[in-house]
Short mmCIF file of C-alpha atoms and ligand atoms in Angstrom, two decimals:
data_model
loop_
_atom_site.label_atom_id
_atom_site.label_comp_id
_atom_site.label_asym_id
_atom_site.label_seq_id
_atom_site.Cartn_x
_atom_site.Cartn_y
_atom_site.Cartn_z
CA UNK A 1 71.27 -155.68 54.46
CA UNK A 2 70.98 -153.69 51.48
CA UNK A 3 69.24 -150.16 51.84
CA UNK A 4 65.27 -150.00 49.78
CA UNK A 5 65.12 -147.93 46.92
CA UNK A 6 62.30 -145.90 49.29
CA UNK A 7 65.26 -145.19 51.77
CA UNK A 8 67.64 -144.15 49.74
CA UNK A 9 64.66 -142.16 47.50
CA UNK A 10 64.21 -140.36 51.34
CA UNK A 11 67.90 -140.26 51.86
CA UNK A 12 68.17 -138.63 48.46
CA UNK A 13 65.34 -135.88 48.89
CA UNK A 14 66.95 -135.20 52.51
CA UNK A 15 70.18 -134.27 51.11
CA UNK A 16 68.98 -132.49 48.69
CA UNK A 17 66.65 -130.33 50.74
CA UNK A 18 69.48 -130.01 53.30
CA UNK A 19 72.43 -129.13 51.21
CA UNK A 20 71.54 -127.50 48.05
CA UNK A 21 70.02 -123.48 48.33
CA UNK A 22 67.52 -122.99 46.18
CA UNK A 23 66.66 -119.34 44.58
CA UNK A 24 69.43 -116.81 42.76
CA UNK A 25 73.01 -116.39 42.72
CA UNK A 26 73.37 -114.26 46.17
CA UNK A 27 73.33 -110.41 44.97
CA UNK A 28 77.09 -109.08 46.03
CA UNK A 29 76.80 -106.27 48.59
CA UNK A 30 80.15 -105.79 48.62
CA UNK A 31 81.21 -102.90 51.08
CA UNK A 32 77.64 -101.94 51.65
CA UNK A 33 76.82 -104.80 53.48
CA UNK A 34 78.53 -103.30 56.67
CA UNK A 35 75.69 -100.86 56.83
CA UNK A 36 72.10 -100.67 57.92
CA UNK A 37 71.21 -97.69 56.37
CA UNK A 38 72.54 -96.04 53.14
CA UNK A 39 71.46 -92.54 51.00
CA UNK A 40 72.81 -90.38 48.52
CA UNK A 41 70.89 -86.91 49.08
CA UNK A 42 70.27 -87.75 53.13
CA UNK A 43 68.40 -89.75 56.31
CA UNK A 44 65.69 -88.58 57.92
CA UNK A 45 64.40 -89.62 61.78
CA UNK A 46 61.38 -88.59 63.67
CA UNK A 47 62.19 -89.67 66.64
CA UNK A 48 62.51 -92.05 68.35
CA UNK A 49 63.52 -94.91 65.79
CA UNK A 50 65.91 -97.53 66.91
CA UNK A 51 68.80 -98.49 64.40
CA UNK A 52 70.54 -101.49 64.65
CA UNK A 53 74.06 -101.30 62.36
CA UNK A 54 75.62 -98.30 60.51
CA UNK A 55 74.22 -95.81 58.84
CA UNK A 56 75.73 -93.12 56.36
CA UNK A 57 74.82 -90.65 53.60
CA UNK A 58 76.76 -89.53 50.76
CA UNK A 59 77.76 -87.37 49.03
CA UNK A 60 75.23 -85.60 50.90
CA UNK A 61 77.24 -83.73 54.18
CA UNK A 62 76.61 -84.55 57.81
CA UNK A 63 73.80 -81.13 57.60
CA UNK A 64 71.93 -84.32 55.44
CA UNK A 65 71.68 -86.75 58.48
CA UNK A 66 68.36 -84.66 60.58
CA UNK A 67 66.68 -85.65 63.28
CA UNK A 68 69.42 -87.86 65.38
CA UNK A 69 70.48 -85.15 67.44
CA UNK A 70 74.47 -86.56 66.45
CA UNK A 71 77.42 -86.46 68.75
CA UNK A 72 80.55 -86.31 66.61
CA UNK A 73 83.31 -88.89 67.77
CA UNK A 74 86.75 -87.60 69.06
CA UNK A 75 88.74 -87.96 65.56
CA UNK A 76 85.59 -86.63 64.15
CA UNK A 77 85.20 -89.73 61.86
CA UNK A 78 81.81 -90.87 62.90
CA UNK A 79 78.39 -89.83 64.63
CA UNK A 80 76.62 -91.17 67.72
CA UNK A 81 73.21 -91.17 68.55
CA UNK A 82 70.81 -92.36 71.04
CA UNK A 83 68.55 -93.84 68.24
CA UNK A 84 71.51 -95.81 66.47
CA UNK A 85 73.18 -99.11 67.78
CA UNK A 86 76.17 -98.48 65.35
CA UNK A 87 77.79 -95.23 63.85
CA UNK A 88 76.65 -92.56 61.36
CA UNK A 89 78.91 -91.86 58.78
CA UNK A 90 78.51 -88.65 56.49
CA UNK A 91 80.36 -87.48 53.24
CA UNK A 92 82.03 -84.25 55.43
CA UNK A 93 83.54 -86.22 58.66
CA UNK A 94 87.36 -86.59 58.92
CA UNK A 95 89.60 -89.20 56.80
CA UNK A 96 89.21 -91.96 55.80
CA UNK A 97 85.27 -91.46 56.00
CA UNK A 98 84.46 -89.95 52.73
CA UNK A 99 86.35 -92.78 50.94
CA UNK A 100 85.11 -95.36 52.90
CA UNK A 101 81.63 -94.17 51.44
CA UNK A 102 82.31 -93.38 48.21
CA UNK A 103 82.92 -96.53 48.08
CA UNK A 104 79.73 -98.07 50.12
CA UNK A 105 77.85 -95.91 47.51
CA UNK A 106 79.56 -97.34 44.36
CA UNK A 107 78.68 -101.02 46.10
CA UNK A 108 75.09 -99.97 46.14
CA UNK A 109 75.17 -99.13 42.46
CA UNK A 110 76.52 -102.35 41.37
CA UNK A 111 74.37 -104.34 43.43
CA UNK A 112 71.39 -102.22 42.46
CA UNK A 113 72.64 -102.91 38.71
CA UNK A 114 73.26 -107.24 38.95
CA UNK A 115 69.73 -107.68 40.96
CA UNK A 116 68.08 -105.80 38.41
CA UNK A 117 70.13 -107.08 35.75
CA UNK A 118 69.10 -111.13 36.74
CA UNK A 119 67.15 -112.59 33.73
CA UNK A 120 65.10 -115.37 33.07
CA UNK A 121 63.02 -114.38 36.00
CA UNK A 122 60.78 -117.93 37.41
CA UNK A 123 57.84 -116.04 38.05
CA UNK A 124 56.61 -112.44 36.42
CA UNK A 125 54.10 -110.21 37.62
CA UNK A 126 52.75 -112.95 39.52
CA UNK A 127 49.15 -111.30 41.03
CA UNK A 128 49.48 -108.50 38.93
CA UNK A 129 52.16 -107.27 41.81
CA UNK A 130 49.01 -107.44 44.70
CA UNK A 131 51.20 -109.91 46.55
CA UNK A 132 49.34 -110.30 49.99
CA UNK A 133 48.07 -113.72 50.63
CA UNK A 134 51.04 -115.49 49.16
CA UNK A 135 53.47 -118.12 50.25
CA UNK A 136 56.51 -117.34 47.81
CA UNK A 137 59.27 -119.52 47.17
CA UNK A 138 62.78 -119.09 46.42
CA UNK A 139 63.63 -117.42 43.08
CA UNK A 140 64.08 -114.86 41.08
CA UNK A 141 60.22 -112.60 41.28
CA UNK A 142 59.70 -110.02 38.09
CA UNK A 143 57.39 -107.43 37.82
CA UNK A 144 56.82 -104.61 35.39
CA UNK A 145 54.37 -102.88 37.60
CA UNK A 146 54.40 -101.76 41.46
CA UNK A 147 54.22 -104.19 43.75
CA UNK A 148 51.52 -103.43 46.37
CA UNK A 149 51.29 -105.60 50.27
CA UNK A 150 47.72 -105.56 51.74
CA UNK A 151 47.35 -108.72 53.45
CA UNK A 152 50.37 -110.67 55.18
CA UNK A 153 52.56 -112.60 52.79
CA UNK A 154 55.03 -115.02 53.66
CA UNK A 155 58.56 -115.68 52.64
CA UNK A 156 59.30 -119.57 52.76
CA UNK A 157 62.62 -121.75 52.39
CA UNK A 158 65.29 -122.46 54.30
CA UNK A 159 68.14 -120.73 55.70
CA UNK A 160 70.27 -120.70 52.92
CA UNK A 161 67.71 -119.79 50.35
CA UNK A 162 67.75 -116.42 47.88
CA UNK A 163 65.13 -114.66 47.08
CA UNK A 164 65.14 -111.52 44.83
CA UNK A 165 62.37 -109.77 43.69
CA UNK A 166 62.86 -107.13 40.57
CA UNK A 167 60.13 -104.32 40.93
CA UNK A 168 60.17 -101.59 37.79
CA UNK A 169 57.33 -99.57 39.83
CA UNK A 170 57.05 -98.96 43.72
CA UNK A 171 56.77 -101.12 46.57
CA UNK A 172 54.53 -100.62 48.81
CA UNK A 173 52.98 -102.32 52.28
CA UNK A 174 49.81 -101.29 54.14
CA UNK A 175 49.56 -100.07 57.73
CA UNK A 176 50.36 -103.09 60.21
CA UNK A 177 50.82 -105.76 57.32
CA UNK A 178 53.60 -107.90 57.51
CA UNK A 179 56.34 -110.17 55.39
CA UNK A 180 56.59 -113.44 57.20
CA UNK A 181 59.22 -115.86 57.00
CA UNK A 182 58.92 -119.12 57.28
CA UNK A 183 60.40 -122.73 57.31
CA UNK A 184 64.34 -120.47 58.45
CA UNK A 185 64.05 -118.39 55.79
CA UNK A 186 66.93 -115.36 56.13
CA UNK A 187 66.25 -112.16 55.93
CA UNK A 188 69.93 -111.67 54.31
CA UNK A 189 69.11 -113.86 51.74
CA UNK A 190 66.39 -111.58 50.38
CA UNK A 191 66.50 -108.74 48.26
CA UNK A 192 64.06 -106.38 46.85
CA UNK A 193 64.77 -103.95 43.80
CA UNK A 194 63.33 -100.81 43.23
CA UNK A 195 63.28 -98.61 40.71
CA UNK A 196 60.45 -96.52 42.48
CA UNK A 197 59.35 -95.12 45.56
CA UNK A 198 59.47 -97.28 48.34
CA UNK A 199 56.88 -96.67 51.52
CA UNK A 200 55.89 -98.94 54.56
CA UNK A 201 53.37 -98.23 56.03
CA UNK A 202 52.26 -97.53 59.47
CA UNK A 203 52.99 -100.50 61.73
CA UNK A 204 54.16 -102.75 58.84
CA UNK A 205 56.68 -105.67 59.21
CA UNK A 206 59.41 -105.79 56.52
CA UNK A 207 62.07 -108.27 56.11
CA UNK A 208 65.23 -108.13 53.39
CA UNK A 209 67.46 -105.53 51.92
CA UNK A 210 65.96 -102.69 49.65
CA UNK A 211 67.46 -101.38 46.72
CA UNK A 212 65.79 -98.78 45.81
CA UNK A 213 66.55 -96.13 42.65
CA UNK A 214 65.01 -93.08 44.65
CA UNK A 215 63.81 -92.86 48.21
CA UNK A 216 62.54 -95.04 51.28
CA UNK A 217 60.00 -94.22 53.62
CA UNK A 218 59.17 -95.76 56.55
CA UNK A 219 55.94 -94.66 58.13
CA UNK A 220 55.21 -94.48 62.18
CA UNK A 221 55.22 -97.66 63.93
CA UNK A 222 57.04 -99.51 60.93
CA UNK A 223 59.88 -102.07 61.18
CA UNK A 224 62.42 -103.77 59.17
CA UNK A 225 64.71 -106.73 59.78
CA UNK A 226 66.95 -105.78 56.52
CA UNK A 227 68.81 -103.06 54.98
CA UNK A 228 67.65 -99.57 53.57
CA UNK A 229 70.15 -98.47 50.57
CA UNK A 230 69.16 -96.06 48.44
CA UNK A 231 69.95 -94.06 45.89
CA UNK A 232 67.99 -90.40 46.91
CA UNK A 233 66.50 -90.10 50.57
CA UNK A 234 65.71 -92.50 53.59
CA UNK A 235 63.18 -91.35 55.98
CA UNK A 236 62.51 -92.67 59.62
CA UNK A 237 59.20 -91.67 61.01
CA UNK A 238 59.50 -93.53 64.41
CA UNK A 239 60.96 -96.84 62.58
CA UNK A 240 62.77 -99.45 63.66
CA UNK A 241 66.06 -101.23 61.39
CA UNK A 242 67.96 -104.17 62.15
CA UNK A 243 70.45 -104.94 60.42
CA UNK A 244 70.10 -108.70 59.46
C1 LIG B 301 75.95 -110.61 39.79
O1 LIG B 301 77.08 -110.89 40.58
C2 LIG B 301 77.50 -112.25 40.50
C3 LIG B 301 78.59 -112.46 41.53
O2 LIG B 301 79.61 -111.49 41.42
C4 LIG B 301 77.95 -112.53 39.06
O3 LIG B 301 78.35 -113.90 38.95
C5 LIG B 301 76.79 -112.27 38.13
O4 LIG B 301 77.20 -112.42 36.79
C6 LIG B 301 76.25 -110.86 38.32
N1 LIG B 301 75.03 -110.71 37.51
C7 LIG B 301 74.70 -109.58 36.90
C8 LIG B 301 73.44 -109.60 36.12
O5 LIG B 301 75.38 -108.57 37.00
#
């Protein structure tokens, strides 16, 4: 029996919602993807927040990481803490530490330069940057403005999907809103630039890895399933970070 043009039109359409990702080039992490957490000038906690991965500030010192109550490891290359499933790594700990995140840092840059360097963007300022209430698809999201989160909005694609969304203004999501994924959609696979201030607010649900040009806050109550790497400050007010 030969197959009906309608079942190889659905074999067609299966393969290629199964095998092709949809969305942008994946932004290269490089080194920095080994880390939950990264700053330039320092991280902040009010405790108790509850970091999943690595975190590490430089070249701000180890006097830059406040509020984990650190134990410093043996060889006095790392940090422990209570709130961090993972080490902290600062700037003034032993060899081969400050290398290791001079180099981390460097990886930020560039990524922080070829996300916000994408052109031909598929969508720009889509809802004048108000984003809550949308179901956004993979691609490469523009806006010259802030982008602002008051209702939920949801992330949809599949697993091996890209999203990246280019912000020139801040980023910002209301007290217990939340970014939803949907239909697999990976939180790795999504990446938000910054160029400025970056808050969450209290009780929000974030999902993706932030770039941001200056600093991250993270109000009480707030989570993300992503990565905080910035270029000034990161502060932890009773936050949770997983490391996707
Ligand atoms: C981003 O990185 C990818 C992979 O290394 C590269 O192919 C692409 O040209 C870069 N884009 C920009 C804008 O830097």
């Amino acid at each position: 029996m030969f197959p009906t043009i309608s079942s190889i039109a659905i074999a067609i359409l299966f393969l290629s919602n199964s095998c092709l990702a949809a969305g942008p080039l994946a932004v290269p992490l490089g080194t920095a993807a080994n880390f939950a957490i990264l700053a330039e000038s320092g991280i902040s906690t009010v405790p108790s927040s509850a970091i999943t991965g690595n975190i590490g500030v430089s070249p701000g010192p180890a006097t830059a990481l406040t509020g984990f109550t650190l134990a410093l490891s043996p060889d006095g290359t790392y940090a422990t803490s209570t709130q961090i499933t993972g080490k902290a790594y600062a700037s003034t700990y032993g060899s081969p530490t400050p290398a290791t995140l001079i180099a981390a840092i460097a990886d930020v840059g560039t990524a922080y330069k070829n996300a916000s360097g994408r052109a031909n963007p598929d969508h720009t300022n889509l809802a004048t940057g108000a984003i809550g209430g949308l179901i956004l698809a993979p691609g490469l999201y523009k806006w010259t403005t802030g982008v602002s989160i008051g209702s939920p909005v949801t992330i949809s694609g599949l697993a091996t999907d890209t999203w990246i969304f280019q912000i020139a203004g801040g980023l910002t999501i209301a007290h217990a809103q939340a970014v939803i994924l949907a239909g697999g959609a990976s939180p790795a696979n999504i990446v938000w630039v910054v160029a400025g201030t970056v808050s969450l607010g209290t009780n929000s649900v974030f999902k993706g890895t932030i770039l941001g040009a200056t600093s991250i806050t993270l109000q009480t109550g707030s989570s993300i399933n992503g990565r905080l790497l910035a270029q000034t400050a990161v502060a932890l007010q009773v936050a949770t970070v997983t490391k996707p």
